[in-house]
Amino acid sequence: MATPTKDMDHFDDLLTCTICLETFKIPKYLPCLHTFCESCIKTYIVSSTEKFNNKTKKAISWCTSCEEAFCEQCDECHKSFKVSAKHKLISIYEIQSGNSDLKISEVLSCEEHPEKIVEVYCVDHSKPCCTLCATLSHRKCENVTSIENAAKGIKQSKLTTTLVKKLDERNKELNKIIENRKDSMTKFETTSENIIQEVSTLKREVIDHLDKLEEKIKVEVASSKKRVFMKCTDEVNAFSSYKSTSANWQSVLNRSIEQGSDQQCLMEVNKIGPKITILEKEMKEEMKMMKNLNIDFVPSELIEKFKTSAESFGCLNIVEEEFPSALSVGDLREKVNFRSGGIKILQRINAASQTSAIFIAKYLVITNYNKSNVAKYSLDGKFQEALSVEKYPRDITQVDGTQVAISIYIRNKISFVDITEMKLLRTLNLSGIPVYGLCCVEGSTFILPYGSTLTWIDSSGKKLKQKTTGGHSFYVSTSDLKDYIFGDGVNSVSRVVGDTTVFTYTNDELNGPRGVGLDFDGNIYIAGCNSKNIHQITNDGKLIRIIPIETFGIICPWTIRFAPKSNKFVVTCGNSGQVVMCEID
């Protein structure tokens, strides 16, 4: 939304130190309520000097009324003057050491006329002003009073306490935003390194595969060469024999002609003639079977295309997710009364009995016990996609970002799924550890409730510890990743931090506790399966109200989960298969 330039200029003024003329660095305010950088004001006070007879001397005190620093001589004079004798002087050393009782001065300068002191307050304009302001700008205002009268009881007023509370909330929200940004950078850095590693691994795998293909073609070439060379060698040997025989006949005939008689020559001609005819016939038979062999190579079409069409290892995309407005939390907290507000049904989804659901990444994700899958729905209840998992998925918990963990009942396994891609990442086999509900807490540790035990495991499936409960421990929840809240008996629920039990809530109107939900205001909701109600309690275990199951139009509540920083929540049913999306208004 566009902001008027004059408003932005005024806002910039509020953030600018008038000493260094830059944006505040660790802002600190003076008794006059003027604000400066901590380093600037320290430098100014410590090095502030008074020049007397052209001599520069170090300041030793600060007057809260005059808002000036004085050297030793000026300090004594200031105390002796009648007009300033009652002014409060504070040692610079005490200010520097932090041991001074420096308090806000009662003498405040007018914003419009800095040389004037604020003496009156215009109620009509909610503005403190000096007598000159009152005369020039507020002479027609009906409600003008003294600043002392206007300020009476201001510290205890609802206006101040509300502002203090709002500032506290905003500061907490700003801290969360800053942490979120830092976490985002850390996550981006980690993801970037993972991508580089993935590309490097992919390159190595491609090269390894090409090396294997090269080795394979080398073996084929060597085999073909050996086979062809053996055939050619046999042919060379055969025709070498023919050549040797023919050469011998030629030599005998030549000697007969040159040295023998005519009778001898006739004998050799009659002898060799028929033999050469037979040799020629054999040669022709051999030559019919001969082939001129060579080898050719036709590259794979896929490899040829790879050289020209593979222009990159893949595509890089900056994935943008809408950043939730931190201010909406404070605004929502003011608008919604979680402890007495009505409950409105938004959507109904037919899923499965004894199922679990969670809000994550703009989706409602539901485990389907009967169909053995995990399905995601849009927040308006429309089916998006489902992923088959092992029998029988019971509970679901968020691990990090869009990754969830799903408990696989009976088979004692945990499956990890990326909800955005609906992709199975890995599965933990927890042999010997019973699995029913599931909750991810601090340090990527998981708590597995089952009947009368809670078992802690790490992300590799290693058992860390086990705790015995009062029974009915089927689901467990956490408010801050450090505590855990669980069924601790047929009509009891306990909240534990570390080894300390913060409270155990017991109520005769609660029977068969199952899922535990938490809103962002800190209230806890317990699904009473057998008592057919939901108990809403405070974070210290005090009953707020009991919500009848008729409110949701289901038979018995099974689990309850709230969307992060929202008044929306989801309730699943123990036997009808209905999942009800609601909100508190």
PDB file of C-alpha atoms in Angstrom, residues 184-367:
ATOM      1  CA  SER A 184      14.977 -18.529   6.096  1.00  0.00           C
ATOM      2  CA  MET A 185      18.528 -17.503   5.184  1.00  0.00           C
ATOM      3  CA  THR A 186      19.958 -20.488   7.041  1.00  0.00           C
ATOM      4  CA  LYS A 187      17.515 -22.815   5.308  1.00  0.00           C
ATOM      5  CA  PHE A 188      18.294 -21.227   1.926  1.00  0.00           C
ATOM      6  CA  GLU A 189      22.026 -21.639   2.565  1.00  0.00           C
ATOM      7  CA  THR A 190      21.550 -25.283   3.535  1.00  0.00           C
ATOM      8  CA  THR A 191      19.318 -25.935   0.527  1.00  0.00           C
ATOM      9  CA  SER A 192      21.832 -24.207  -1.782  1.00  0.00           C
ATOM     10  CA  GLU A 193      24.641 -26.403  -0.476  1.00  0.00           C
ATOM     11  CA  ASN A 194      22.441 -29.467  -0.875  1.00  0.00           C
ATOM     12  CA  ILE A 195      21.696 -28.497  -4.485  1.00  0.00           C
ATOM     13  CA  ILE A 196      25.415 -28.080  -5.255  1.00  0.00           C
ATOM     14  CA  GLN A 197      26.068 -31.455  -3.646  1.00  0.00           C
ATOM     15  CA  GLU A 198      23.177 -33.004  -5.559  1.00  0.00           C
ATOM     16  CA  VAL A 199      24.492 -31.608  -8.864  1.00  0.00           C
ATOM     17  CA  SER A 200      27.982 -32.874  -8.034  1.00  0.00           C
ATOM     18  CA  THR A 201      26.578 -36.306  -7.194  1.00  0.00           C
ATOM     19  CA  LEU A 202      24.492 -36.310 -10.373  1.00  0.00           C
ATOM     20  CA  LYS A 203      27.559 -35.363 -12.417  1.00  0.00           C
ATOM     21  CA  ARG A 204      29.585 -38.153 -10.814  1.00  0.00           C
ATOM     22  CA  GLU A 205      26.783 -40.655 -11.422  1.00  0.00           C
ATOM     23  CA  VAL A 206      26.495 -39.571 -15.071  1.00  0.00           C
ATOM     24  CA  ILE A 207      30.273 -39.856 -15.527  1.00  0.00           C
ATOM     25  CA  ASP A 208      30.319 -43.238 -13.771  1.00  0.00           C
ATOM     26  CA  HIS A 209      27.533 -44.426 -16.024  1.00  0.00           C
ATOM     27  CA  LEU A 210      29.343 -43.129 -19.126  1.00  0.00           C
ATOM     28  CA  ASP A 211      32.523 -44.868 -17.943  1.00  0.00           C
ATOM     29  CA  LYS A 212      30.577 -48.122 -17.676  1.00  0.00           C
ATOM     30  CA  LEU A 213      29.144 -47.620 -21.162  1.00  0.00           C
ATOM     31  CA  GLU A 214      32.628 -46.846 -22.487  1.00  0.00           C
ATOM     32  CA  GLU A 215      34.036 -49.989 -20.881  1.00  0.00           C
ATOM     33  CA  LYS A 216      31.189 -52.011 -22.331  1.00  0.00           C
ATOM     34  CA  ILE A 217      31.815 -50.715 -25.857  1.00  0.00           C
ATOM     35  CA  LYS A 218      35.553 -51.362 -25.458  1.00  0.00           C
ATOM     36  CA  VAL A 219      34.829 -54.983 -24.561  1.00  0.00           C
ATOM     37  CA  GLU A 220      32.525 -55.301 -27.576  1.00  0.00           C
ATOM     38  CA  VAL A 221      35.163 -53.789 -29.888  1.00  0.00           C
ATOM     39  CA  ALA A 222      37.865 -56.125 -28.535  1.00  0.00           C
ATOM     40  CA  SER A 223      35.583 -59.152 -28.916  1.00  0.00           C
ATOM     41  CA  SER A 224      34.656 -58.209 -32.490  1.00  0.00           C
ATOM     42  CA  LYS A 225      38.294 -57.547 -33.343  1.00  0.00           C
ATOM     43  CA  LYS A 226      39.360 -60.933 -31.968  1.00  0.00           C
ATOM     44  CA  ARG A 227      36.650 -62.761 -33.906  1.00  0.00           C
ATOM     45  CA  VAL A 228      37.424 -60.974 -37.201  1.00  0.00           C
ATOM     46  CA  PHE A 229      41.180 -61.332 -36.772  1.00  0.00           C
ATOM     47  CA  MET A 230      40.858 -65.092 -36.132  1.00  0.00           C
ATOM     48  CA  LYS A 231      38.851 -65.528 -39.363  1.00  0.00           C
ATOM     49  CA  CYS A 232      41.247 -63.371 -41.372  1.00  0.00           C
ATOM     50  CA  THR A 233      44.237 -65.241 -39.909  1.00  0.00           C
ATOM     51  CA  ASP A 234      42.732 -68.591 -40.956  1.00  0.00           C
ATOM     52  CA  GLU A 235      42.211 -67.211 -44.466  1.00  0.00           C
ATOM     53  CA  VAL A 236      45.752 -65.836 -44.597  1.00  0.00           C
ATOM     54  CA  ASN A 237      47.121 -69.231 -43.521  1.00  0.00           C
ATOM     55  CA  ALA A 238      45.044 -71.087 -46.134  1.00  0.00           C
ATOM     56  CA  PHE A 239      46.035 -68.830 -48.996  1.00  0.00           C
ATOM     57  CA  SER A 240      49.647 -68.762 -47.799  1.00  0.00           C
ATOM     58  CA  SER A 241      49.617 -72.550 -48.196  1.00  0.00           C
ATOM     59  CA  TYR A 242      48.156 -72.167 -51.709  1.00  0.00           C
ATOM     60  CA  LYS A 243      50.853 -69.622 -52.494  1.00  0.00           C
ATOM     61  CA  SER A 244      53.645 -71.895 -51.225  1.00  0.00           C
ATOM     62  CA  THR A 245      52.360 -74.812 -53.339  1.00  0.00           C
ATOM     63  CA  SER A 246      51.968 -72.634 -56.424  1.00  0.00           C
ATOM     64  CA  ALA A 247      55.443 -71.136 -55.978  1.00  0.00           C
ATOM     65  CA  ASN A 248      56.967 -74.604 -55.662  1.00  0.00           C
ATOM     66  CA  TRP A 249      55.239 -75.736 -58.878  1.00  0.00           C
ATOM     67  CA  GLN A 250      56.487 -72.612 -60.629  1.00  0.00           C
ATOM     68  CA  SER A 251      60.067 -73.287 -59.497  1.00  0.00           C
ATOM     69  CA  VAL A 252      59.986 -76.938 -60.661  1.00  0.00           C
ATOM     70  CA  LEU A 253      58.544 -75.993 -64.059  1.00  0.00           C
ATOM     71  CA  ASN A 254      61.097 -73.184 -64.556  1.00  0.00           C
ATOM     72  CA  ARG A 255      64.018 -75.538 -63.800  1.00  0.00           C
ATOM     73  CA  SER A 256      62.590 -78.087 -66.271  1.00  0.00           C
ATOM     74  CA  ILE A 257      62.439 -75.451 -68.950  1.00  0.00           C
ATOM     75  CA  GLU A 258      65.881 -74.043 -68.268  1.00  0.00           C
ATOM     76  CA  GLN A 259      67.865 -77.151 -67.410  1.00  0.00           C
ATOM     77  CA  GLY A 260      65.804 -80.239 -68.253  1.00  0.00           C
ATOM     78  CA  SER A 261      65.171 -82.078 -71.448  1.00  0.00           C
ATOM     79  CA  ASP A 262      62.084 -81.729 -73.513  1.00  0.00           C
ATOM     80  CA  GLN A 263      60.860 -85.047 -72.182  1.00  0.00           C
ATOM     81  CA  GLN A 264      61.261 -83.875 -68.573  1.00  0.00           C
ATOM     82  CA  CYS A 265      59.451 -80.607 -69.343  1.00  0.00           C
ATOM     83  CA  LEU A 266      56.577 -82.574 -70.873  1.00  0.00           C
ATOM     84  CA  MET A 267      56.335 -84.733 -67.779  1.00  0.00           C
ATOM     85  CA  GLU A 268      56.179 -81.712 -65.420  1.00  0.00           C
ATOM     86  CA  VAL A 269      53.606 -79.908 -67.547  1.00  0.00           C
ATOM     87  CA  ASN A 270      51.370 -82.987 -67.555  1.00  0.00           C
ATOM     88  CA  LYS A 271      51.857 -83.361 -63.803  1.00  0.00           C
ATOM     89  CA  ILE A 272      51.394 -79.696 -62.728  1.00  0.00           C
ATOM     90  CA  GLY A 273      48.596 -78.754 -65.140  1.00  0.00           C
ATOM     91  CA  PRO A 274      45.829 -80.841 -63.517  1.00  0.00           C
ATOM     92  CA  LYS A 275      47.030 -79.898 -60.048  1.00  0.00           C
ATOM     93  CA  ILE A 276      46.807 -76.150 -60.709  1.00  0.00           C
ATOM     94  CA  THR A 277      43.265 -76.672 -61.961  1.00  0.00           C
ATOM     95  CA  ILE A 278      42.325 -78.330 -58.680  1.00  0.00           C
ATOM     96  CA  LEU A 279      44.063 -75.538 -56.690  1.00  0.00           C
ATOM     97  CA  GLU A 280      42.172 -72.854 -58.605  1.00  0.00           C
ATOM     98  CA  LYS A 281      38.903 -74.606 -57.862  1.00  0.00           C
ATOM     99  CA  GLU A 282      39.686 -74.737 -54.139  1.00  0.00           C
ATOM    100  CA  MET A 283      40.681 -71.055 -54.182  1.00  0.00           C
ATOM    101  CA  LYS A 284      37.404 -70.095 -55.798  1.00  0.00           C
ATOM    102  CA  GLU A 285      35.450 -72.012 -53.160  1.00  0.00           C
ATOM    103  CA  GLU A 286      37.383 -70.301 -50.388  1.00  0.00           C
ATOM    104  CA  MET A 287      36.983 -66.854 -51.960  1.00  0.00           C
ATOM    105  CA  LYS A 288      33.235 -67.295 -52.200  1.00  0.00           C
ATOM    106  CA  MET A 289      33.096 -67.463 -48.409  1.00  0.00           C
ATOM    107  CA  MET A 290      35.448 -64.533 -47.842  1.00  0.00           C
ATOM    108  CA  LYS A 291      34.199 -61.051 -46.808  1.00  0.00           C
ATOM    109  CA  ASN A 292      36.088 -57.814 -46.405  1.00  0.00           C
ATOM    110  CA  LEU A 293      35.276 -57.037 -42.755  1.00  0.00           C
ATOM    111  CA  ASN A 294      35.478 -53.650 -41.032  1.00  0.00           C
ATOM    112  CA  ILE A 295      33.844 -52.143 -37.953  1.00  0.00           C
ATOM    113  CA  ASP A 296      31.496 -49.194 -37.688  1.00  0.00           C
ATOM    114  CA  PHE A 297      30.139 -47.213 -34.713  1.00  0.00           C
ATOM    115  CA  VAL A 298      26.717 -45.586 -34.517  1.00  0.00           C
ATOM    116  CA  PRO A 299      26.344 -43.470 -31.338  1.00  0.00           C
ATOM    117  CA  SER A 300      23.191 -43.953 -29.284  1.00  0.00           C
ATOM    118  CA  GLU A 301      20.499 -41.486 -30.265  1.00  0.00           C
ATOM    119  CA  LEU A 302      20.057 -40.639 -26.593  1.00  0.00           C
ATOM    120  CA  ILE A 303      23.775 -39.876 -26.213  1.00  0.00           C
ATOM    121  CA  GLU A 304      23.777 -37.782 -29.380  1.00  0.00           C
ATOM    122  CA  LYS A 305      20.821 -35.769 -28.121  1.00  0.00           C
ATOM    123  CA  PHE A 306      22.437 -35.436 -24.704  1.00  0.00           C
ATOM    124  CA  LYS A 307      25.443 -33.662 -26.272  1.00  0.00           C
ATOM    125  CA  THR A 308      23.285 -31.035 -27.906  1.00  0.00           C
ATOM    126  CA  SER A 309      20.037 -30.859 -25.971  1.00  0.00           C
ATOM    127  CA  ALA A 310      21.242 -31.210 -22.357  1.00  0.00           C
ATOM    128  CA  GLU A 311      21.914 -27.553 -21.638  1.00  0.00           C
ATOM    129  CA  SER A 312      21.781 -27.759 -17.851  1.00  0.00           C
ATOM    130  CA  PHE A 313      21.587 -30.162 -14.940  1.00  0.00           C
ATOM    131  CA  GLY A 314      18.097 -28.902 -14.150  1.00  0.00           C
ATOM    132  CA  CYS A 315      16.017 -25.843 -13.355  1.00  0.00           C
ATOM    133  CA  LEU A 316      16.428 -23.629 -10.323  1.00  0.00           C
ATOM    134  CA  ASN A 317      13.267 -22.067  -8.945  1.00  0.00           C
ATOM    135  CA  ILE A 318      12.862 -19.654  -6.074  1.00  0.00           C
ATOM    136  CA  VAL A 319       9.918 -21.109  -4.168  1.00  0.00           C
ATOM    137  CA  GLU A 320       7.822 -18.319  -2.730  1.00  0.00           C
ATOM    138  CA  GLU A 321       5.477 -18.904   0.172  1.00  0.00           C
ATOM    139  CA  GLU A 322       3.201 -16.204   1.478  1.00  0.00           C
ATOM    140  CA  PHE A 323       4.646 -14.797   4.672  1.00  0.00           C
ATOM    141  CA  PRO A 324       1.990 -14.766   7.412  1.00  0.00           C
ATOM    142  CA  SER A 325       1.427 -11.285   8.780  1.00  0.00           C
ATOM    143  CA  ALA A 326       2.752 -11.167  12.326  1.00  0.00           C
ATOM    144  CA  LEU A 327       0.443  -8.256  13.066  1.00  0.00           C
ATOM    145  CA  SER A 328      -2.581 -10.374  12.250  1.00  0.00           C
ATOM    146  CA  VAL A 329      -1.923 -12.428  15.374  1.00  0.00           C
ATOM    147  CA  GLY A 330      -2.291  -9.459  17.677  1.00  0.00           C
ATOM    148  CA  ASP A 331      -5.297  -8.181  15.760  1.00  0.00           C
ATOM    149  CA  LEU A 332      -6.908 -11.630  15.818  1.00  0.00           C
ATOM    150  CA  ARG A 333      -6.280 -11.987  19.536  1.00  0.00           C
ATOM    151  CA  GLU A 334      -8.162  -8.722  20.069  1.00  0.00           C
ATOM    152  CA  LYS A 335     -11.068  -9.729  17.813  1.00  0.00           C
ATOM    153  CA  VAL A 336     -11.515 -13.374  18.850  1.00  0.00           C
ATOM    154  CA  ASN A 337     -12.505 -14.440  22.328  1.00  0.00           C
ATOM    155  CA  PHE A 338     -11.172 -17.983  22.443  1.00  0.00           C
ATOM    156  CA  ARG A 339     -12.642 -18.591  25.879  1.00  0.00           C
ATOM    157  CA  SER A 340     -16.256 -17.712  25.159  1.00  0.00           C
ATOM    158  CA  GLY A 341     -16.557 -17.218  21.388  1.00  0.00           C
ATOM    159  CA  GLY A 342     -19.072 -19.175  19.364  1.00  0.00           C
ATOM    160  CA  ILE A 343     -18.020 -22.052  17.113  1.00  0.00           C
ATOM    161  CA  LYS A 344     -18.845 -21.919  13.413  1.00  0.00           C
ATOM    162  CA  ILE A 345     -18.757 -24.964  11.099  1.00  0.00           C
ATOM    163  CA  LEU A 346     -16.851 -24.169   7.875  1.00  0.00           C
ATOM    164  CA  GLN A 347     -16.511 -27.503   6.054  1.00  0.00           C
ATOM    165  CA  ARG A 348     -17.298 -31.193   6.453  1.00  0.00           C
ATOM    166  CA  ILE A 349     -15.107 -33.857   4.854  1.00  0.00           C
ATOM    167  CA  ASN A 350     -15.869 -37.580   4.766  1.00  0.00           C
ATOM    168  CA  ALA A 351     -12.566 -39.305   5.504  1.00  0.00           C
ATOM    169  CA  ALA A 352     -12.251 -42.222   7.923  1.00  0.00           C
ATOM    170  CA  SER A 353     -12.971 -43.079  11.537  1.00  0.00           C
ATOM    171  CA  GLN A 354     -10.262 -42.737  14.194  1.00  0.00           C
ATOM    172  CA  THR A 355      -8.215 -40.526  11.889  1.00  0.00           C
ATOM    173  CA  SER A 356      -5.951 -37.545  12.495  1.00  0.00           C
ATOM    174  CA  ALA A 357      -5.543 -34.219  10.698  1.00  0.00           C
ATOM    175  CA  ILE A 358      -3.152 -31.274  10.652  1.00  0.00           C
ATOM    176  CA  PHE A 359      -2.942 -27.826   9.028  1.00  0.00           C
ATOM    177  CA  ILE A 360       0.291 -27.353   7.102  1.00  0.00           C
ATOM    178  CA  ALA A 361       1.430 -25.194   4.154  1.00  0.00           C
ATOM    179  CA  LYS A 362      -2.069 -23.901   3.281  1.00  0.00           C
ATOM    180  CA  TYR A 363      -3.496 -27.399   3.322  1.00  0.00           C
ATOM    181  CA  LEU A 364      -5.510 -29.603   5.612  1.00  0.00           C
ATOM    182  CA  VAL A 365      -3.765 -32.986   5.648  1.00  0.00           C
ATOM    183  CA  ILE A 366      -5.689 -36.071   6.806  1.00  0.00           C
ATOM    184  CA  THR A 367      -4.482 -39.603   7.496  1.00  0.00           C
TER     185      THR A 367
END
